[in-house]
PDB file of C-alpha atoms in Angstrom:
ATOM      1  CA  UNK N   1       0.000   0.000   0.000  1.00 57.00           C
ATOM      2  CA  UNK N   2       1.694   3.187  -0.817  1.00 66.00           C
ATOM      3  CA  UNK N   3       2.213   5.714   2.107  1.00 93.00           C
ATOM      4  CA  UNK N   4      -0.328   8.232   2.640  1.00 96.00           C
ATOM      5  CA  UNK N   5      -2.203   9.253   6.005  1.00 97.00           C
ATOM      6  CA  UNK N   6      -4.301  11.545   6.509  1.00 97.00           C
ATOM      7  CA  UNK N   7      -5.127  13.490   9.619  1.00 97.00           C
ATOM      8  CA  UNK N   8      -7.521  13.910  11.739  1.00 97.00           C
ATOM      9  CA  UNK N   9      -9.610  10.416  10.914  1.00 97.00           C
ATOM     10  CA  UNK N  10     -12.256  11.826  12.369  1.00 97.00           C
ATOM     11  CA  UNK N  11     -13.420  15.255  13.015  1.00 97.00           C
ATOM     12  CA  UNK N  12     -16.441  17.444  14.468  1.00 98.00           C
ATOM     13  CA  UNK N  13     -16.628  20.964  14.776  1.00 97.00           C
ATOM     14  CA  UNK N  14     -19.384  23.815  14.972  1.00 97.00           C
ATOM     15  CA  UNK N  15     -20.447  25.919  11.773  1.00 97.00           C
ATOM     16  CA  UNK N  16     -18.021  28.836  11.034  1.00 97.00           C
ATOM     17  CA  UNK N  17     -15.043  27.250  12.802  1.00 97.00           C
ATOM     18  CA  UNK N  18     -11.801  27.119  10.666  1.00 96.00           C
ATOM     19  CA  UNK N  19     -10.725  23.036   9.723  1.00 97.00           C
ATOM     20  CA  UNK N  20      -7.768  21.794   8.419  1.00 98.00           C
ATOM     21  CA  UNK N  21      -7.143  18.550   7.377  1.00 98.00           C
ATOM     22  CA  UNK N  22      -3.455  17.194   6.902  1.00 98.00           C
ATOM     23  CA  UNK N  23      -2.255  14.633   4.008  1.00 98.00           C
ATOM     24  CA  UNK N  24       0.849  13.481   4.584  1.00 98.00           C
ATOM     25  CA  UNK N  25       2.487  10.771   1.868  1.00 97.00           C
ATOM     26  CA  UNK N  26       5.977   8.757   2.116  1.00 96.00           C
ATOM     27  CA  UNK N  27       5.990   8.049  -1.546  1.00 94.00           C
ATOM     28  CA  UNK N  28       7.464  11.564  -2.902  1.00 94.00           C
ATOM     29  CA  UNK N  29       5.101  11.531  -5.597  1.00 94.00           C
ATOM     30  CA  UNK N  30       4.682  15.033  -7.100  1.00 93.00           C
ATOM     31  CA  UNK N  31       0.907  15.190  -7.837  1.00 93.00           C
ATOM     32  CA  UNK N  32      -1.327  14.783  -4.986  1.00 95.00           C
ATOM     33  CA  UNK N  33      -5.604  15.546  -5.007  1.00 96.00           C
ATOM     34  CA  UNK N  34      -8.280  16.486  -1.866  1.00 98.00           C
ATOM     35  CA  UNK N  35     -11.677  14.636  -3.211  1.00 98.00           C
ATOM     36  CA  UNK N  36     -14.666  15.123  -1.499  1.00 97.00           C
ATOM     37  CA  UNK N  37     -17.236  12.131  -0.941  1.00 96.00           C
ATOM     38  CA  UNK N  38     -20.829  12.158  -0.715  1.00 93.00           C
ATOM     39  CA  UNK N  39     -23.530   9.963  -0.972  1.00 87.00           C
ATOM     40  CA  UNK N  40     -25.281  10.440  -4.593  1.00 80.00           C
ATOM     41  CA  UNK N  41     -22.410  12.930  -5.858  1.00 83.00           C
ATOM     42  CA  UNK N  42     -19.846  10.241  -5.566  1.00 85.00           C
ATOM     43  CA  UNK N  43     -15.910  11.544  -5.765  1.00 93.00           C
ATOM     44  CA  UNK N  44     -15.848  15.143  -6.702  1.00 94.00           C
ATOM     45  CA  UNK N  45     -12.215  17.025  -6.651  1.00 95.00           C
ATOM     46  CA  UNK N  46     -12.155  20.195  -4.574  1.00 97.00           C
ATOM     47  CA  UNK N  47      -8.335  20.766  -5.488  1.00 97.00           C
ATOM     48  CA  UNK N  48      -5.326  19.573  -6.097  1.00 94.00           C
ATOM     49  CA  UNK N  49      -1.255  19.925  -6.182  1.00 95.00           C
ATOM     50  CA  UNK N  50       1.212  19.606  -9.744  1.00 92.00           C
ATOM     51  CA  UNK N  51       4.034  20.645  -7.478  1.00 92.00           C
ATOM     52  CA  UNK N  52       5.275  22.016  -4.342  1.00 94.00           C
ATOM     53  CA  UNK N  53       3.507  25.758  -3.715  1.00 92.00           C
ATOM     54  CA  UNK N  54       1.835  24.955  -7.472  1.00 94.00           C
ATOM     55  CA  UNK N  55      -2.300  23.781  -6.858  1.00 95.00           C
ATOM     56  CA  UNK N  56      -5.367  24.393  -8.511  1.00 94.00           C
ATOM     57  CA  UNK N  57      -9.052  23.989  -8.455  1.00 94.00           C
ATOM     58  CA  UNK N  58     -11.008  21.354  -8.763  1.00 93.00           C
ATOM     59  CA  UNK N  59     -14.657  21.327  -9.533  1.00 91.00           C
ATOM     60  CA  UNK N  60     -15.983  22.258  -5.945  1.00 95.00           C
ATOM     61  CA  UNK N  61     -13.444  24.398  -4.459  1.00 96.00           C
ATOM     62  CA  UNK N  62     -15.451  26.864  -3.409  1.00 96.00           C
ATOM     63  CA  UNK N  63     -14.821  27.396   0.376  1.00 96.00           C
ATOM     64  CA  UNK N  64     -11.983  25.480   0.560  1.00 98.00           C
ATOM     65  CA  UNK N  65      -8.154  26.835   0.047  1.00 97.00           C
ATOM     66  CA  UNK N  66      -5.457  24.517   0.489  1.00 98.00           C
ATOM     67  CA  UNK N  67      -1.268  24.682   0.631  1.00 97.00           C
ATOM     68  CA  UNK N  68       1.911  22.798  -0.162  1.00 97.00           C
ATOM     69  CA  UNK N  69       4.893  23.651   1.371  1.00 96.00           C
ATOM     70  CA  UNK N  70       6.697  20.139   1.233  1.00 96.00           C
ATOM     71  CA  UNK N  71       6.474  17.590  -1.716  1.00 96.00           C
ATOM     72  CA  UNK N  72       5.226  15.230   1.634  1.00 97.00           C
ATOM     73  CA  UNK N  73       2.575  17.326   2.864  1.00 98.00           C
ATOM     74  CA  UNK N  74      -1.008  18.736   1.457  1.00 98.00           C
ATOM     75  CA  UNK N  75      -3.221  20.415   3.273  1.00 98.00           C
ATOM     76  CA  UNK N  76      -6.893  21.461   2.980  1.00 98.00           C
ATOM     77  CA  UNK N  77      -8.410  24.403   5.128  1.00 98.00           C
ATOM     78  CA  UNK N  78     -12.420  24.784   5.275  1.00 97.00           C
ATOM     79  CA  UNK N  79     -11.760  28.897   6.768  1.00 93.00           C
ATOM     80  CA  UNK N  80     -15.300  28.835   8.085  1.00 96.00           C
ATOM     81  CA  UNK N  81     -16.632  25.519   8.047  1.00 97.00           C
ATOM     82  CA  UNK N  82     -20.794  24.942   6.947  1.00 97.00           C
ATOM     83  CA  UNK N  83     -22.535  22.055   7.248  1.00 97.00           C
ATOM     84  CA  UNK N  84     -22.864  21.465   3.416  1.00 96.00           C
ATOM     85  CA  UNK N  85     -18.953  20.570   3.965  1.00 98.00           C
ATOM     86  CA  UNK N  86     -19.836  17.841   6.063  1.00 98.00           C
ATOM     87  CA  UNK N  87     -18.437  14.993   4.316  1.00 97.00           C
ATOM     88  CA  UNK N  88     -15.678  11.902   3.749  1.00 97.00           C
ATOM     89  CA  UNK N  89     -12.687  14.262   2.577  1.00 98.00           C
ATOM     90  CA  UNK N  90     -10.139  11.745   0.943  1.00 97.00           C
ATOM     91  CA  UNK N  91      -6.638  12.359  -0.244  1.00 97.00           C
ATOM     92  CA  UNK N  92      -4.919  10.578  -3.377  1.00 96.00           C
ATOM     93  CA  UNK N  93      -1.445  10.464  -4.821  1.00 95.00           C
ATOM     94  CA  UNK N  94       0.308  10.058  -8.313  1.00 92.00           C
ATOM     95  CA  UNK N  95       3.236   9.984  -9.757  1.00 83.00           C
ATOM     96  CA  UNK N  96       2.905   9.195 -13.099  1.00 71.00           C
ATOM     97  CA  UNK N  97       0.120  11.669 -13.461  1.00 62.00           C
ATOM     98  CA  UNK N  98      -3.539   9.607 -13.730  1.00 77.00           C
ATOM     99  CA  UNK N  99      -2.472   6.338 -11.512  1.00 87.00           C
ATOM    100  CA  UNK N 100      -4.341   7.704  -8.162  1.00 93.00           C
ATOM    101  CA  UNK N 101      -3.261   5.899  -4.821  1.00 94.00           C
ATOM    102  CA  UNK N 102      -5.848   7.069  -1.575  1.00 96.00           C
ATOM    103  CA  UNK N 103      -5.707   7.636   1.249  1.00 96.00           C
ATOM    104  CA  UNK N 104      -8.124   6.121   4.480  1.00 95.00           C
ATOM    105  CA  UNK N 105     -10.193   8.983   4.677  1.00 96.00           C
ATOM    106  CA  UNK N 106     -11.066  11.807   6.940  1.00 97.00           C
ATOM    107  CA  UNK N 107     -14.715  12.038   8.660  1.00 97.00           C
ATOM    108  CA  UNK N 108     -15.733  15.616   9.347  1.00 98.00           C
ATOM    109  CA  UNK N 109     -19.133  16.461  10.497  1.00 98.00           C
ATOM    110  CA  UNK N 110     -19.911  20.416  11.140  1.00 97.00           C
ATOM    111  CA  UNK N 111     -22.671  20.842  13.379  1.00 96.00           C
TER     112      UNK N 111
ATOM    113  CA  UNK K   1     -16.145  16.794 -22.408  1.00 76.00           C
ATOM    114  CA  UNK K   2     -15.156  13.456 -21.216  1.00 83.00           C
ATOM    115  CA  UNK K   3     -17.535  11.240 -18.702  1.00 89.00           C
ATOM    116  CA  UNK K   4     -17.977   8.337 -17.261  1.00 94.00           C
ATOM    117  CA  UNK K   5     -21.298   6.079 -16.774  1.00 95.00           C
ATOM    118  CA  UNK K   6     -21.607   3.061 -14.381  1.00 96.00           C
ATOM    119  CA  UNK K   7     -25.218   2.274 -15.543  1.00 96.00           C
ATOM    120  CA  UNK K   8     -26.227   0.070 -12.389  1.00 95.00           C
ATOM    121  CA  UNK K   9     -26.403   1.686  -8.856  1.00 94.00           C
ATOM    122  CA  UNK K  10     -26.843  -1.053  -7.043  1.00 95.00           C
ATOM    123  CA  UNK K  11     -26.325  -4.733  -8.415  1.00 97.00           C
ATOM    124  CA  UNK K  12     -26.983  -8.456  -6.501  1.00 97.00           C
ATOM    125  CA  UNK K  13     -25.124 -11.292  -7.230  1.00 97.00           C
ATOM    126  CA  UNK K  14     -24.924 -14.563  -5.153  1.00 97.00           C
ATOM    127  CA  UNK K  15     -21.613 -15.838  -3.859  1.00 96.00           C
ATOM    128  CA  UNK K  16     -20.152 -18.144  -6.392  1.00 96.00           C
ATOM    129  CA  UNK K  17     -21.467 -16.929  -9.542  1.00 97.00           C
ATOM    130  CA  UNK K  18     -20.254 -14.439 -11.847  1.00 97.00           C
ATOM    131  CA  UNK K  19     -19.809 -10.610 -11.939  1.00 97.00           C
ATOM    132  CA  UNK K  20     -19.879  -8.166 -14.593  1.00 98.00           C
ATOM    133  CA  UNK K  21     -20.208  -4.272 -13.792  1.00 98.00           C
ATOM    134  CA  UNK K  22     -20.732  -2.249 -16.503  1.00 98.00           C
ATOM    135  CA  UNK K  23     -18.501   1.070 -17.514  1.00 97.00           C
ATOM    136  CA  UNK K  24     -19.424   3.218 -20.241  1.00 97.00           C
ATOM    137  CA  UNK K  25     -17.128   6.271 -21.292  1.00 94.00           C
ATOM    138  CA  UNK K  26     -16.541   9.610 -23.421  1.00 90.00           C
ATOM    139  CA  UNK K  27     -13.661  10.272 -25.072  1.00 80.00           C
ATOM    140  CA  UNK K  28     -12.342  10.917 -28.134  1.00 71.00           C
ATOM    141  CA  UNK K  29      -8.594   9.440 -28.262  1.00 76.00           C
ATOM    142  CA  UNK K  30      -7.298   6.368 -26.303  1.00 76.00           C
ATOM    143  CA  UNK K  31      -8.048   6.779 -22.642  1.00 86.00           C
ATOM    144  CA  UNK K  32      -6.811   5.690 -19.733  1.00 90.00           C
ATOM    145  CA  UNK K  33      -9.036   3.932 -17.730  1.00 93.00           C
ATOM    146  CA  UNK K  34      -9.000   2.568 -14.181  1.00 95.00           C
ATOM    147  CA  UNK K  35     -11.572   0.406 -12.047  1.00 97.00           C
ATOM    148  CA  UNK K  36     -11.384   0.973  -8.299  1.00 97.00           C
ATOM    149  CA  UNK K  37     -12.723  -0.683  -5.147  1.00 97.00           C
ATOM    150  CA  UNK K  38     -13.992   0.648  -1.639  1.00 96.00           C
ATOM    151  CA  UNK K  39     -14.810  -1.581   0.941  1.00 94.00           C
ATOM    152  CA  UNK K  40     -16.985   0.067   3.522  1.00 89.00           C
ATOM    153  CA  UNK K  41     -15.151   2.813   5.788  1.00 87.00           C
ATOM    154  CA  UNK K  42     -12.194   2.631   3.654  1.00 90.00           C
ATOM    155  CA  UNK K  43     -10.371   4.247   1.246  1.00 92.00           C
ATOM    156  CA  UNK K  44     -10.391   3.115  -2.651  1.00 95.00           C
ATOM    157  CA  UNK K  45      -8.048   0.842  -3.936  1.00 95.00           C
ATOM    158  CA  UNK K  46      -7.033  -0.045  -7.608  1.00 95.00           C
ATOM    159  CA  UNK K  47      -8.130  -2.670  -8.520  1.00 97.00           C
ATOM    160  CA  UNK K  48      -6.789  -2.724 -12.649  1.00 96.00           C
ATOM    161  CA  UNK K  49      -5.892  -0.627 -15.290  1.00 94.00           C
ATOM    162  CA  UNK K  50      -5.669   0.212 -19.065  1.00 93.00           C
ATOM    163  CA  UNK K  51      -3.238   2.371 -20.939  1.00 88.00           C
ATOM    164  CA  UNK K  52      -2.471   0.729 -24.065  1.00 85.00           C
ATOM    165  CA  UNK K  53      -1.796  -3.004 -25.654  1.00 88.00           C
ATOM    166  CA  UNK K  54      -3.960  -6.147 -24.340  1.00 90.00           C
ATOM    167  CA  UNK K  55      -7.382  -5.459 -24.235  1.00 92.00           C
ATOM    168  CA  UNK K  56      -7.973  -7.650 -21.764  1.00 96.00           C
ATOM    169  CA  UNK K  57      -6.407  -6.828 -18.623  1.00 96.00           C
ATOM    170  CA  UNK K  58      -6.016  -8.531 -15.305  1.00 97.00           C
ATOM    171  CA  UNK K  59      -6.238  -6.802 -12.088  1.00 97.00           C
ATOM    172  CA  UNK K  60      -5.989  -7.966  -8.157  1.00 96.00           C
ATOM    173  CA  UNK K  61      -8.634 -10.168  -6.166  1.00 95.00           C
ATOM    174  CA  UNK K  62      -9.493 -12.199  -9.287  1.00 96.00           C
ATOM    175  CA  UNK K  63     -10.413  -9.463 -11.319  1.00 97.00           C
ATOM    176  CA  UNK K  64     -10.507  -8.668 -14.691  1.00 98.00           C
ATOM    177  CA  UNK K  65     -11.681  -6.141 -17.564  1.00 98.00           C
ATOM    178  CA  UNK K  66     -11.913  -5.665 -20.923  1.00 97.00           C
ATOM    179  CA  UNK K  67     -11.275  -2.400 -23.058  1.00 95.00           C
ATOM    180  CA  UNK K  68     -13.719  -2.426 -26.161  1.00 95.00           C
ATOM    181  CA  UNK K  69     -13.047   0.633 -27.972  1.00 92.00           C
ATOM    182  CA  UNK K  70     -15.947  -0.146 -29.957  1.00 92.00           C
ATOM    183  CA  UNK K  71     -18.483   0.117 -27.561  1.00 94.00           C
ATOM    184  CA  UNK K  72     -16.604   2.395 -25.316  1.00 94.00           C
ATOM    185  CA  UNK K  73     -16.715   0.173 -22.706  1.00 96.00           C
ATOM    186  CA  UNK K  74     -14.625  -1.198 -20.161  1.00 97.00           C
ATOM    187  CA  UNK K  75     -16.367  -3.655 -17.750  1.00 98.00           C
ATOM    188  CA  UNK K  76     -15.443  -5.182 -15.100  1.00 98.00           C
ATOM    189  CA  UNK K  77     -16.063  -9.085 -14.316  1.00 98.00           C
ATOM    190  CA  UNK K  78     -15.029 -11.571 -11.867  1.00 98.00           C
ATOM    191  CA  UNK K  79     -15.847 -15.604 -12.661  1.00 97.00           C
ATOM    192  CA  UNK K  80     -16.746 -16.462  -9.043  1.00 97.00           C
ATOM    193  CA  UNK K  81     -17.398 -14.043  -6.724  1.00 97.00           C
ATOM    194  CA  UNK K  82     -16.838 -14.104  -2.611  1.00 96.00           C
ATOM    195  CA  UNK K  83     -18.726 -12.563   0.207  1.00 95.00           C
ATOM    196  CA  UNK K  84     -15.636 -10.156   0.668  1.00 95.00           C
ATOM    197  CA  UNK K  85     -16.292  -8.611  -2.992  1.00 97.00           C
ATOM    198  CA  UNK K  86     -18.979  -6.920  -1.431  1.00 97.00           C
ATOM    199  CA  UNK K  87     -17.775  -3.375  -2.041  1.00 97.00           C
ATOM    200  CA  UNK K  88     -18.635  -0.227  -3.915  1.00 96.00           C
ATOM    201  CA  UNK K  89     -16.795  -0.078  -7.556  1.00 97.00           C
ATOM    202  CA  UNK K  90     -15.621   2.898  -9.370  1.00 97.00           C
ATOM    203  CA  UNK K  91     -14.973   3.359 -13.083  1.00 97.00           C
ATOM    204  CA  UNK K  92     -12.331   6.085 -13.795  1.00 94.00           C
ATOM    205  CA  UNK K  93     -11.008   7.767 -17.055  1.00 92.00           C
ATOM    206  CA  UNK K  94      -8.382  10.064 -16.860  1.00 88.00           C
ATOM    207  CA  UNK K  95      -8.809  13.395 -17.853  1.00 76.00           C
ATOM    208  CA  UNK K  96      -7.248  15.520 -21.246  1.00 70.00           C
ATOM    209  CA  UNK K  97      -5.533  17.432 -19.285  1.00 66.00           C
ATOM    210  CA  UNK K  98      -4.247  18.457 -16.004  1.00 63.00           C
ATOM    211  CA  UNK K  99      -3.831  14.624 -15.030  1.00 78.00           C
ATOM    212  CA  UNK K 100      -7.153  14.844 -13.270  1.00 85.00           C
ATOM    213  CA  UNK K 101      -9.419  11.479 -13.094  1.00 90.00           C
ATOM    214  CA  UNK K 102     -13.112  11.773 -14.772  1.00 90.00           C
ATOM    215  CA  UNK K 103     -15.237   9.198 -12.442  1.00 93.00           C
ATOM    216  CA  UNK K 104     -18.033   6.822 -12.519  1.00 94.00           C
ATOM    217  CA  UNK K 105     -20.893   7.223  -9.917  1.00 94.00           C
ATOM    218  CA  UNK K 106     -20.053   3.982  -8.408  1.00 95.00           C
ATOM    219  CA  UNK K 107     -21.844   0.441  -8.783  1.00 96.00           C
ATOM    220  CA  UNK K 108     -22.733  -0.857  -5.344  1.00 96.00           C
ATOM    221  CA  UNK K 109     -21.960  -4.966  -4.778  1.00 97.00           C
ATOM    222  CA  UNK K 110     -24.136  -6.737  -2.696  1.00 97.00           C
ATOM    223  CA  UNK K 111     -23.438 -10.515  -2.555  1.00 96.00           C
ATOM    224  CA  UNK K 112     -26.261 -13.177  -1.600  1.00 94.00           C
ATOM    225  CA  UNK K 113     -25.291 -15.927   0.883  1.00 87.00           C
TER     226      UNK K 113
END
């Protein structure tokens, strides 16, 4: 299983409290992805990381910002969590570019 | 744009017989595809995938799938299936461009004693 934990596992908070969720790999693979999963809407991409300090957004990014200081480490921030962001955040890998490797998942319910 | 279909939500199938779960995709070259598999409260794992050469391509657990460019398809099929398939299944294509993955909504196994 390639290297990637993600932290916390699980995760409650009240609405309009700041969140961030920590991906940390082993595998020093350059491209690395925060999905979002929910039941009926599947695995949607909120954003993800080419590079170290070089991200994008993904097709739900709204309210979410994330950060890459270290090849190792990507994190997601929720800057004032809502309870449509209560969800199964998940982190993924690549290196090639498509190949995805996930993480176990992070549980965050905002109350 | 590019998509993916899994045309069954939910499927049944009783332990010891066979498995096929459908994929359907959009795309206009030679894609990459991927099937993936997430046992409850985990993470997803992959399970197989295609980039070029042999259609038919041979995954972990048992698994299998075959690239039909034809039908742009690429379903997924096991011969003989165990309790511990039960699982949720994802279909995957990757994207035209910045190495994103287009996905599937997800076919949900349930196996019959």
């Amino acid at each position: 299983d390639a290297g990637i934990t993600q932290s916390p596992r699980h995760k409650v908070t009240e609405t309009g409290t700041p969140v961030t969720l920590r991906c940390h790999q082993t595998e020093n693979h350059r491209y690395m992805y925060w999905y979002r999963q929910d039941p009926g809407h599947g695995l949607r991409l909120i954003h993800y990381s080419y590079g170290v300090k070089d991200t994008d957004k993904g097709e739900v990014s709204d309210g979410y910002s994330v950060s890459r200081s270290k090849t190792e480490d990507f994190l997601l921030t929720l800057e004032s969590a809502t309870s449509s962001q209560t969800s199964v955040y998940f982190c993924a890998i690549s290196e090639p570019p498509y190949e995805q490797y996930f993480g176990p998942g992070t549980r965050l319910t905002v109350t | 744009a590019q998509s993916v279909t899994q045309p069954d939500i939910h499927i049944t199938v009783s332990e010891g017989a066979s498995l096929e779960l459908r994929c359907n995709y959009s795309y206009g070259a030679t894609p990459y595809l991927f099937w993936y598999v997430q046992s409850p409260g985990q993470g997803l794992q992959l399970l197989l995938k295609y980039f070029s050469g042999d259609t038919l391509v041979q995954g972990i657990k048992g698994f299998e799938a075959e690239f039909k460019r034809s039908q742009s398809s690429f379903n997924l099929r096991k011969p003989s299936v165990h309790w511990s398939d039960a699982a949720e299944y994802f279909c995957a294509v990757a994207a035209d461009s910045n190495y994103q993955l287009i996905w599937g909504a997800g076919t949900k196994l349930i196996i019959k004693p």
